[in-house]
mmCIF file of C-alpha atoms in Angstrom:
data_model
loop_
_atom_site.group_PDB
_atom_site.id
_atom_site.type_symbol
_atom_site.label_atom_id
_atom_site.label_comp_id
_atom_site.label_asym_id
_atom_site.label_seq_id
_atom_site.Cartn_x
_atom_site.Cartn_y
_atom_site.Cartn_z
ATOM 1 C CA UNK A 1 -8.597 2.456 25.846
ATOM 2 C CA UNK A 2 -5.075 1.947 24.505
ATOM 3 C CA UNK A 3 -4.796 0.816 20.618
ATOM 4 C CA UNK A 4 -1.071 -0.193 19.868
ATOM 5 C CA UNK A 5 0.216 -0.479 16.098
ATOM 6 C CA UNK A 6 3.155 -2.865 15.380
ATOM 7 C CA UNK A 7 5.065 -4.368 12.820
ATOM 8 C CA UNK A 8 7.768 -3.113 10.129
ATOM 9 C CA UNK A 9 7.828 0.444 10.531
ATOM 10 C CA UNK A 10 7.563 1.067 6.661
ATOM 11 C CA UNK A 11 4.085 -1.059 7.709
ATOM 12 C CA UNK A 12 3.134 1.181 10.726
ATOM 13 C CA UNK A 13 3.749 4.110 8.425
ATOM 14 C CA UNK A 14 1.147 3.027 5.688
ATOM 15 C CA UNK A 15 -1.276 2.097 8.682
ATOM 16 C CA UNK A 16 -1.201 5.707 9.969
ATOM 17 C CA UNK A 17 -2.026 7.219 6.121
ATOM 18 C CA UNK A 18 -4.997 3.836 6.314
ATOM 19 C CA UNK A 19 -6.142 5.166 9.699
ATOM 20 C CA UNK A 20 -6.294 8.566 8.395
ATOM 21 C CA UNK A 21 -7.463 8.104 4.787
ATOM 22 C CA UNK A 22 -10.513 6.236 6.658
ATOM 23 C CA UNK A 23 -9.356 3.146 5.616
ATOM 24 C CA UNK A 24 -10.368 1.492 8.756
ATOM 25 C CA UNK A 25 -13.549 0.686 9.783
ATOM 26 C CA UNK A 26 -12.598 -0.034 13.163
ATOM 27 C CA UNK A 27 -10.414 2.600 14.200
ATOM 28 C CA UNK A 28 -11.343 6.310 14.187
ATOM 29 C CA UNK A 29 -8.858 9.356 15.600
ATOM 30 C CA UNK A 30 -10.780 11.982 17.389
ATOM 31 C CA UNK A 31 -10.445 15.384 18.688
ATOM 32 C CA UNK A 32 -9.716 14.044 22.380
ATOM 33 C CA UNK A 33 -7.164 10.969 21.169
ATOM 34 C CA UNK A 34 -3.235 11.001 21.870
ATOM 35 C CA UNK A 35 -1.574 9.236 19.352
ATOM 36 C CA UNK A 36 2.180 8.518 20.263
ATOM 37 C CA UNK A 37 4.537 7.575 17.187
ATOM 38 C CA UNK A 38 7.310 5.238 19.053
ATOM 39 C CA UNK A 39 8.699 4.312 15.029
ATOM 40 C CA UNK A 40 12.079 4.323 14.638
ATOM 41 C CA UNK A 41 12.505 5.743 10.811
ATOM 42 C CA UNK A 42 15.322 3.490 9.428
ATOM 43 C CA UNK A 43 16.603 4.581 5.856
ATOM 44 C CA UNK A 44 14.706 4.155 2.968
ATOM 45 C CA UNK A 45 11.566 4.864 5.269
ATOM 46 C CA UNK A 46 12.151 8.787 5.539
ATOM 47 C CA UNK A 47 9.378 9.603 3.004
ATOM 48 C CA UNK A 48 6.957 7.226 3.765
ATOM 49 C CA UNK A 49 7.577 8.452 7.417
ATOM 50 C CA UNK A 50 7.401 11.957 7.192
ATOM 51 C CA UNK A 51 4.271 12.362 4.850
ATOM 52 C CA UNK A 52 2.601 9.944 7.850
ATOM 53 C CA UNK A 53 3.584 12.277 10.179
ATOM 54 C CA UNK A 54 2.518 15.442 8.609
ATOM 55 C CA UNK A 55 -0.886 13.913 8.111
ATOM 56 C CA UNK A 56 -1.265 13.094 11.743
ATOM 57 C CA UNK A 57 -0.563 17.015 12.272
ATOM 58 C CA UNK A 58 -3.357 17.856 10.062
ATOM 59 C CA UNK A 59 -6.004 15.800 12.595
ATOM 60 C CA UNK A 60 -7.142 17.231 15.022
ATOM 61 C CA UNK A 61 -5.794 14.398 17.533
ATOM 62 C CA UNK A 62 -3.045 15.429 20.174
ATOM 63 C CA UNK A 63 0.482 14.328 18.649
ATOM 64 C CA UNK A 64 3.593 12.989 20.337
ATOM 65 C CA UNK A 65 6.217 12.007 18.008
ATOM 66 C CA UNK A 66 9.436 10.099 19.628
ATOM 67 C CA UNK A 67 12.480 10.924 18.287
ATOM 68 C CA UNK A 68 15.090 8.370 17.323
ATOM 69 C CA UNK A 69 17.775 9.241 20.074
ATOM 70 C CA UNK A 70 14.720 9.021 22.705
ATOM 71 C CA UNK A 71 14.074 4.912 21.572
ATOM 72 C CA UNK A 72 15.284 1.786 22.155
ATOM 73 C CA UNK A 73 17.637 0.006 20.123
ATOM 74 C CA UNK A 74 15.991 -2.615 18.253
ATOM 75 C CA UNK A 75 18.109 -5.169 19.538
ATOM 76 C CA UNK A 76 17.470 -6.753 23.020
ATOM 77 C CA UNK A 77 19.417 -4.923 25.935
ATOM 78 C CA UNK A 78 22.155 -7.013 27.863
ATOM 79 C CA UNK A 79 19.704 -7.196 30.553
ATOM 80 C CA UNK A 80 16.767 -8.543 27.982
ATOM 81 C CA UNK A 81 19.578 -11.148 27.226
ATOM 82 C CA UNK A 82 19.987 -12.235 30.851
ATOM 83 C CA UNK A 83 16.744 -12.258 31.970
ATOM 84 C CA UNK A 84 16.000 -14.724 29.219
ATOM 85 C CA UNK A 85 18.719 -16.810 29.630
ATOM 86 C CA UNK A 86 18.268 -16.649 33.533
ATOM 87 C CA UNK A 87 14.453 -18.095 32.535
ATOM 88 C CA UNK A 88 15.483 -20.603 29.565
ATOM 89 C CA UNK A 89 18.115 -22.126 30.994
ATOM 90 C CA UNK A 90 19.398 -23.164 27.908
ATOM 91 C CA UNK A 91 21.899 -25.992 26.994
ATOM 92 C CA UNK A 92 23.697 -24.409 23.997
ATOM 93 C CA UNK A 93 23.268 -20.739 23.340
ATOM 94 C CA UNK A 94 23.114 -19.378 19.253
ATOM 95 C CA UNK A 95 22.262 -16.030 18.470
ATOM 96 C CA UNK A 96 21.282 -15.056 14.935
ATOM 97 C CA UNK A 97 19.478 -11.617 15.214
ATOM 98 C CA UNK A 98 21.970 -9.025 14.231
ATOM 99 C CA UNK A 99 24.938 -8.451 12.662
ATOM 100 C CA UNK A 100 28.320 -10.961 13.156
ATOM 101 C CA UNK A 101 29.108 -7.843 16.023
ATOM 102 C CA UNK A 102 26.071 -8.586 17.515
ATOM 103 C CA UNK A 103 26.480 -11.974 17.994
ATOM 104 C CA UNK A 104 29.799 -11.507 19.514
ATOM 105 C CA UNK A 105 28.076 -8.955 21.893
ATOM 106 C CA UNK A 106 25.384 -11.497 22.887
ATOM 107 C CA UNK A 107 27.972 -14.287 23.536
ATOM 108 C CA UNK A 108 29.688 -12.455 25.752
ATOM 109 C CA UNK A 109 26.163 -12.368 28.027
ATOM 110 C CA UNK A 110 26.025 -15.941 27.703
ATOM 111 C CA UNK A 111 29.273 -16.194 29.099
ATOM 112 C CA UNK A 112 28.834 -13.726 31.933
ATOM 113 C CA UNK A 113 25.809 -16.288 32.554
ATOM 114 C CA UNK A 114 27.936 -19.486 32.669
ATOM 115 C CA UNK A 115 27.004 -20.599 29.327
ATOM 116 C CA UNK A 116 30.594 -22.048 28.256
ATOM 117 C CA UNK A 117 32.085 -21.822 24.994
ATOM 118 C CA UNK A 118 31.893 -24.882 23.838
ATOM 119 C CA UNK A 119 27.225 -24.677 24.336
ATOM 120 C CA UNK A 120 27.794 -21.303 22.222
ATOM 121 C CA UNK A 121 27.967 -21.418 18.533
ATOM 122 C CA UNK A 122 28.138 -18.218 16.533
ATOM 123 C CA UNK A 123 27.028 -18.772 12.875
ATOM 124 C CA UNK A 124 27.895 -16.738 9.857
ATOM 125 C CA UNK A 125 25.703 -16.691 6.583
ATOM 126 C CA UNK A 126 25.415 -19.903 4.927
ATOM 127 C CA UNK A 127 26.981 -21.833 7.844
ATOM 128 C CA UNK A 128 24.938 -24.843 8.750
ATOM 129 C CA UNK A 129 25.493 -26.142 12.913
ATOM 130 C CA UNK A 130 24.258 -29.926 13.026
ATOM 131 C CA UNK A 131 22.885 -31.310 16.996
ATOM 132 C CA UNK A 132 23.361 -35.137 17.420
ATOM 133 C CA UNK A 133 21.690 -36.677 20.126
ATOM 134 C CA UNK A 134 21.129 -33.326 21.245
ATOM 135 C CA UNK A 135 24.881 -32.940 21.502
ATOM 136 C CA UNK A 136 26.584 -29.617 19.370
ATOM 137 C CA UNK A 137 29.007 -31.744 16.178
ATOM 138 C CA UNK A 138 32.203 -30.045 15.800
ATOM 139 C CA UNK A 139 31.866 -29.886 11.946
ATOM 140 C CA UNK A 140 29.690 -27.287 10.305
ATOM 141 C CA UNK A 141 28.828 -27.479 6.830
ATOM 142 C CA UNK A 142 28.051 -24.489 4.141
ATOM 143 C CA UNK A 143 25.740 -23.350 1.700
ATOM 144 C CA UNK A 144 25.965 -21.034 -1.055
ATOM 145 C CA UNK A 145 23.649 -18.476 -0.466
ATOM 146 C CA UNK A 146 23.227 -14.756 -2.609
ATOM 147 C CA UNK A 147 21.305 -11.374 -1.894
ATOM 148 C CA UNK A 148 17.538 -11.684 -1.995
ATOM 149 C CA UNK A 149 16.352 -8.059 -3.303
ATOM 150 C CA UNK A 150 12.894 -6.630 -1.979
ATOM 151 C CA UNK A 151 11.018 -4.887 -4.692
ATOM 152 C CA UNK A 152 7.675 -3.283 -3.305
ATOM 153 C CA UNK A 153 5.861 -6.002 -1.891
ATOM 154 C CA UNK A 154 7.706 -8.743 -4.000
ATOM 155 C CA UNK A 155 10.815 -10.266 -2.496
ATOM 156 C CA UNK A 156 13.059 -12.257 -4.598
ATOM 157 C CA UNK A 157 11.687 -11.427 -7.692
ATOM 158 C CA UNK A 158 14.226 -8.645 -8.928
ATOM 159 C CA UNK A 159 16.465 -10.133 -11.492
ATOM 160 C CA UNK A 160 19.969 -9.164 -12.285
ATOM 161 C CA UNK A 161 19.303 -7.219 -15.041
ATOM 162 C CA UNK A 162 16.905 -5.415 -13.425
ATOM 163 C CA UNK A 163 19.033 -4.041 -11.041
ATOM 164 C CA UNK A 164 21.524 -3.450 -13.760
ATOM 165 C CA UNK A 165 19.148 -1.254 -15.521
ATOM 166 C CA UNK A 166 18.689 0.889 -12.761
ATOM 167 C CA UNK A 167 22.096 0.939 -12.157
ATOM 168 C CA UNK A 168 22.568 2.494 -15.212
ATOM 169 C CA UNK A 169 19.927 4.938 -14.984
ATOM 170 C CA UNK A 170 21.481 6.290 -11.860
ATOM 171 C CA UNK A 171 24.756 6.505 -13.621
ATOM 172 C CA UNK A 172 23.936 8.259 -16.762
ATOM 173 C CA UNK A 173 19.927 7.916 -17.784
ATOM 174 C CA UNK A 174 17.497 7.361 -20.413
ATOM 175 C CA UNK A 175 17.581 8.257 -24.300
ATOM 176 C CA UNK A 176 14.099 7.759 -26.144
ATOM 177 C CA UNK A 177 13.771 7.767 -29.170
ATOM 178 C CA UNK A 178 10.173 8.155 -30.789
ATOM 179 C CA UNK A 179 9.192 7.731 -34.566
ATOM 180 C CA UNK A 180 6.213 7.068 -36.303
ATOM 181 C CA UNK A 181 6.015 5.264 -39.819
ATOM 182 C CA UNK A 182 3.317 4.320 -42.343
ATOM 183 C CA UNK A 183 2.748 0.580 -41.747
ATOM 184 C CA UNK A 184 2.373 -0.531 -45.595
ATOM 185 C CA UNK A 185 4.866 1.909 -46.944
ATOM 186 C CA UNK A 186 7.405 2.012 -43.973
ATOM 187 C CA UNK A 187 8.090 5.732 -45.041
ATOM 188 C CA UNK A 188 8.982 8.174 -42.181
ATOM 189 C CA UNK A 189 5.544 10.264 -41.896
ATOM 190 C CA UNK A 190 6.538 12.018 -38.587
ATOM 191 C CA UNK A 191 9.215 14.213 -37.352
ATOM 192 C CA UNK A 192 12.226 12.018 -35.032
ATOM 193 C CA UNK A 193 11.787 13.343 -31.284
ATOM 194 C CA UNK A 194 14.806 12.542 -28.968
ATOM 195 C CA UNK A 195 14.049 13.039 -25.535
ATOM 196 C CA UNK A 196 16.782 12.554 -22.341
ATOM 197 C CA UNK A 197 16.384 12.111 -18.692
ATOM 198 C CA UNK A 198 19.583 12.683 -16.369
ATOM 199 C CA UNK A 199 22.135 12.073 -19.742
ATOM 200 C CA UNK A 200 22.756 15.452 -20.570
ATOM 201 C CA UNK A 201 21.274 18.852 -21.278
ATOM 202 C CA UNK A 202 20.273 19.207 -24.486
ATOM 203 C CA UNK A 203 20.729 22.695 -25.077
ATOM 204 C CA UNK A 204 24.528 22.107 -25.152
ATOM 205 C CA UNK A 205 24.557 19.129 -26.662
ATOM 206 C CA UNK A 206 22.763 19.995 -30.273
ATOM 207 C CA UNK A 207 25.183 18.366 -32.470
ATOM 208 C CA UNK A 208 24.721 14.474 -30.251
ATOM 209 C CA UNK A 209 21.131 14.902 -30.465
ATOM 210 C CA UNK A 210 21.085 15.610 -33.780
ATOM 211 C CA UNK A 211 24.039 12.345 -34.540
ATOM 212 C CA UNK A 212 21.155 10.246 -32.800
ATOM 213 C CA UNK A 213 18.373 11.396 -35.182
ATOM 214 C CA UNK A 214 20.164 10.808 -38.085
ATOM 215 C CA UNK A 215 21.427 7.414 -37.224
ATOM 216 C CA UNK A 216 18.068 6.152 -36.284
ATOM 217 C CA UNK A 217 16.140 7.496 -39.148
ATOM 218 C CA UNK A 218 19.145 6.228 -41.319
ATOM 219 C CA UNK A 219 18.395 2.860 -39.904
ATOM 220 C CA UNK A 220 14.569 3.467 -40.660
ATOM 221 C CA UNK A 221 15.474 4.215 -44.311
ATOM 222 C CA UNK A 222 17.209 0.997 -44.557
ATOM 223 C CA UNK A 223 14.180 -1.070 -43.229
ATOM 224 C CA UNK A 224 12.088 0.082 -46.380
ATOM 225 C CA UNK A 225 14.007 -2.347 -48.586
ATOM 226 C CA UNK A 226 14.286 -5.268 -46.250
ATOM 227 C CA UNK A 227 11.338 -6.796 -46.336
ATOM 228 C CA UNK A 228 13.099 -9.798 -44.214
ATOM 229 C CA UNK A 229 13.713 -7.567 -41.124
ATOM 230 C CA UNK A 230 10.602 -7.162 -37.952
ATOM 231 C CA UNK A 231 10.143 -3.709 -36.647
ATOM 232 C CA UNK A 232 11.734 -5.410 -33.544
ATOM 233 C CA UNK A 233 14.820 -5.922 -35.504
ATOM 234 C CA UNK A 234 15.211 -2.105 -36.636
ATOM 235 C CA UNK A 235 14.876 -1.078 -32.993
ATOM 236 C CA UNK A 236 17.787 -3.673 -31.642
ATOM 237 C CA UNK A 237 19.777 -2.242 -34.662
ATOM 238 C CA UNK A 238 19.224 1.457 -33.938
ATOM 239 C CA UNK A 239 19.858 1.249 -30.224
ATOM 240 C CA UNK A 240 23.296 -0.769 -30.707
ATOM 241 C CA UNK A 241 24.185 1.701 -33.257
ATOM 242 C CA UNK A 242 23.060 4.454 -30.835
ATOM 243 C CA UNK A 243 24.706 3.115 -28.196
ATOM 244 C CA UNK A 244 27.927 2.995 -29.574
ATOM 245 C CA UNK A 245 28.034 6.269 -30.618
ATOM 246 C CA UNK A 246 27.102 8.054 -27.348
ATOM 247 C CA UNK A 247 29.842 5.890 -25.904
ATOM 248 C CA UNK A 248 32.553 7.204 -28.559
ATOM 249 C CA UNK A 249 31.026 10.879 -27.911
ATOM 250 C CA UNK A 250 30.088 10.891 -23.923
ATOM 251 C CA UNK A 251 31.767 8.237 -22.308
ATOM 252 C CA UNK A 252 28.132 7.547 -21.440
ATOM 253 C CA UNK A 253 26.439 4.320 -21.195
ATOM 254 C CA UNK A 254 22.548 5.920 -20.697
ATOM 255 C CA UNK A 255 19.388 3.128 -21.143
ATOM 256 C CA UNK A 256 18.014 3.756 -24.941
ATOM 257 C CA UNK A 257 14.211 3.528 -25.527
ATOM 258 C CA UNK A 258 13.645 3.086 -29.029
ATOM 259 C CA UNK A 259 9.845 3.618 -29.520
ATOM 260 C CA UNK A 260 8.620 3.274 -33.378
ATOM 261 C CA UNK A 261 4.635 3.524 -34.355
ATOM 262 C CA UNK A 262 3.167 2.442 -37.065
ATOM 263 C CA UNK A 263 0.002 4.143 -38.225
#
């Protein structure tokens, strides 16, 4: 019996770890099963690919792994193109799977199959092709059309300054800032802890560390006496005020994490 996997690959990876895991009730790997991995792994499926991999090597199931170079392309062949065209017999020929390159490339099969240039329309994004009577119009209309960013399983969801934010924790990281205060009193009660990820080591960096603590508990100080201000207010405050001073002594723009309890 043969049992073929498709989809994504980042999908065919996490059915592997499923299969393995015992996730499925229907399919079992055995000592005397040959499971062939014909996945191409396309960037930002390495991991997810290789920890599959290793924990088909851990079965005891007979292993063939194909390697990139030994695959097809994931684009159909000039003789996929042909054969199609050769059964379709199409009127007007429009590729869309690809890049722009790629739809030059597949044109030029049409043509080699007496498709003429005027039945072949090549459409960038946002570029709208309109039949008539089932006759090609000469015009083509637009739309504006943006990135749509995939976030897990969500797609579309990932805001602007989401991607900012992660931006600018690849650039120069995170601050946080953690200090506990009595909640009727709003008296420090608790030692200021500054902890950084990926801004700088803090060893060497004693005396900006020690500029943070003082502004923030500064800032705490002053929220005793303003009985006006929310706790949410005293953290936008401190990390402006932070903020600007890592800038004037970095250069650094690193996300701050102001975290204050009250007890």
């Amino acid at each position: 019996m043969v049992v073929l996997l498709s989809g994504s690959p980042r999908r065919i990876y996490h059915d592997i770890l499923d299969i393995i895991d015992g996730g499925d009730d229907k399919l079992k790997l055995q000592d005397s099963d040959t499971f062939i991995v014909a996945s191409p792994v396309l960037p930002g499926t390495e991991k997810i690919a290789n920890r599959a991999i290793n924990e088909l090597y851990k079965t005891d199931t007979h292993i063939h792994v194909l390697k990139n170079k030994e695959l097809q392309s994931m684009h159909a062949s000039e003789e996929d193109i042909k054969v199609l065209i050769q059964i379709l017999n199409p009127k007007y020929f429009v590729p869309i799977k690809g890049e722009y390159q790629h739809f030059i490339a597949a044109s030029d099969v049409a043509k080699k199959m007496n498709i003429n240039d005027d039945h072949i329309a090549i459409v960038d994004n946002g570029e709208m092709i309109t039949f008539k009577d089932g006759k090609l119009q000469s015009y083509r209309d637009s739309i504006t059309i943006e990135d749509v960013m995939i976030d897990g399983l969500g797609i579309g969801d990932v805001g602007v300054k989401v991607i900012d934010d992660r931006n600018q924790l690849q650039n120069d990281g995170v601050v946080i800032i953690g200090m506990t205060i009595d909640g009727k009193t709003r008296e420090i009660v608790a030692n200021t802890d500054v902890q950084t990820r990926g801004f700088i080591y803090l060893k060497d960096s004693e005396n900006v560390v020690k500029g943070i603590m003082n502004i923030a508990e500064t800032e705490l100080e002053s929220y005793k006496n303003k009985t006006e201000e929310d706790i949410r207010d005293v953290r936008q405050n401190i990390k402006d005020k932070v903020n600007k001073y890592i800038i004037k002594e970095t250069g650094k723009r690193p996300v701050i994490l102001p975290v204050i309890i009250e007890l």
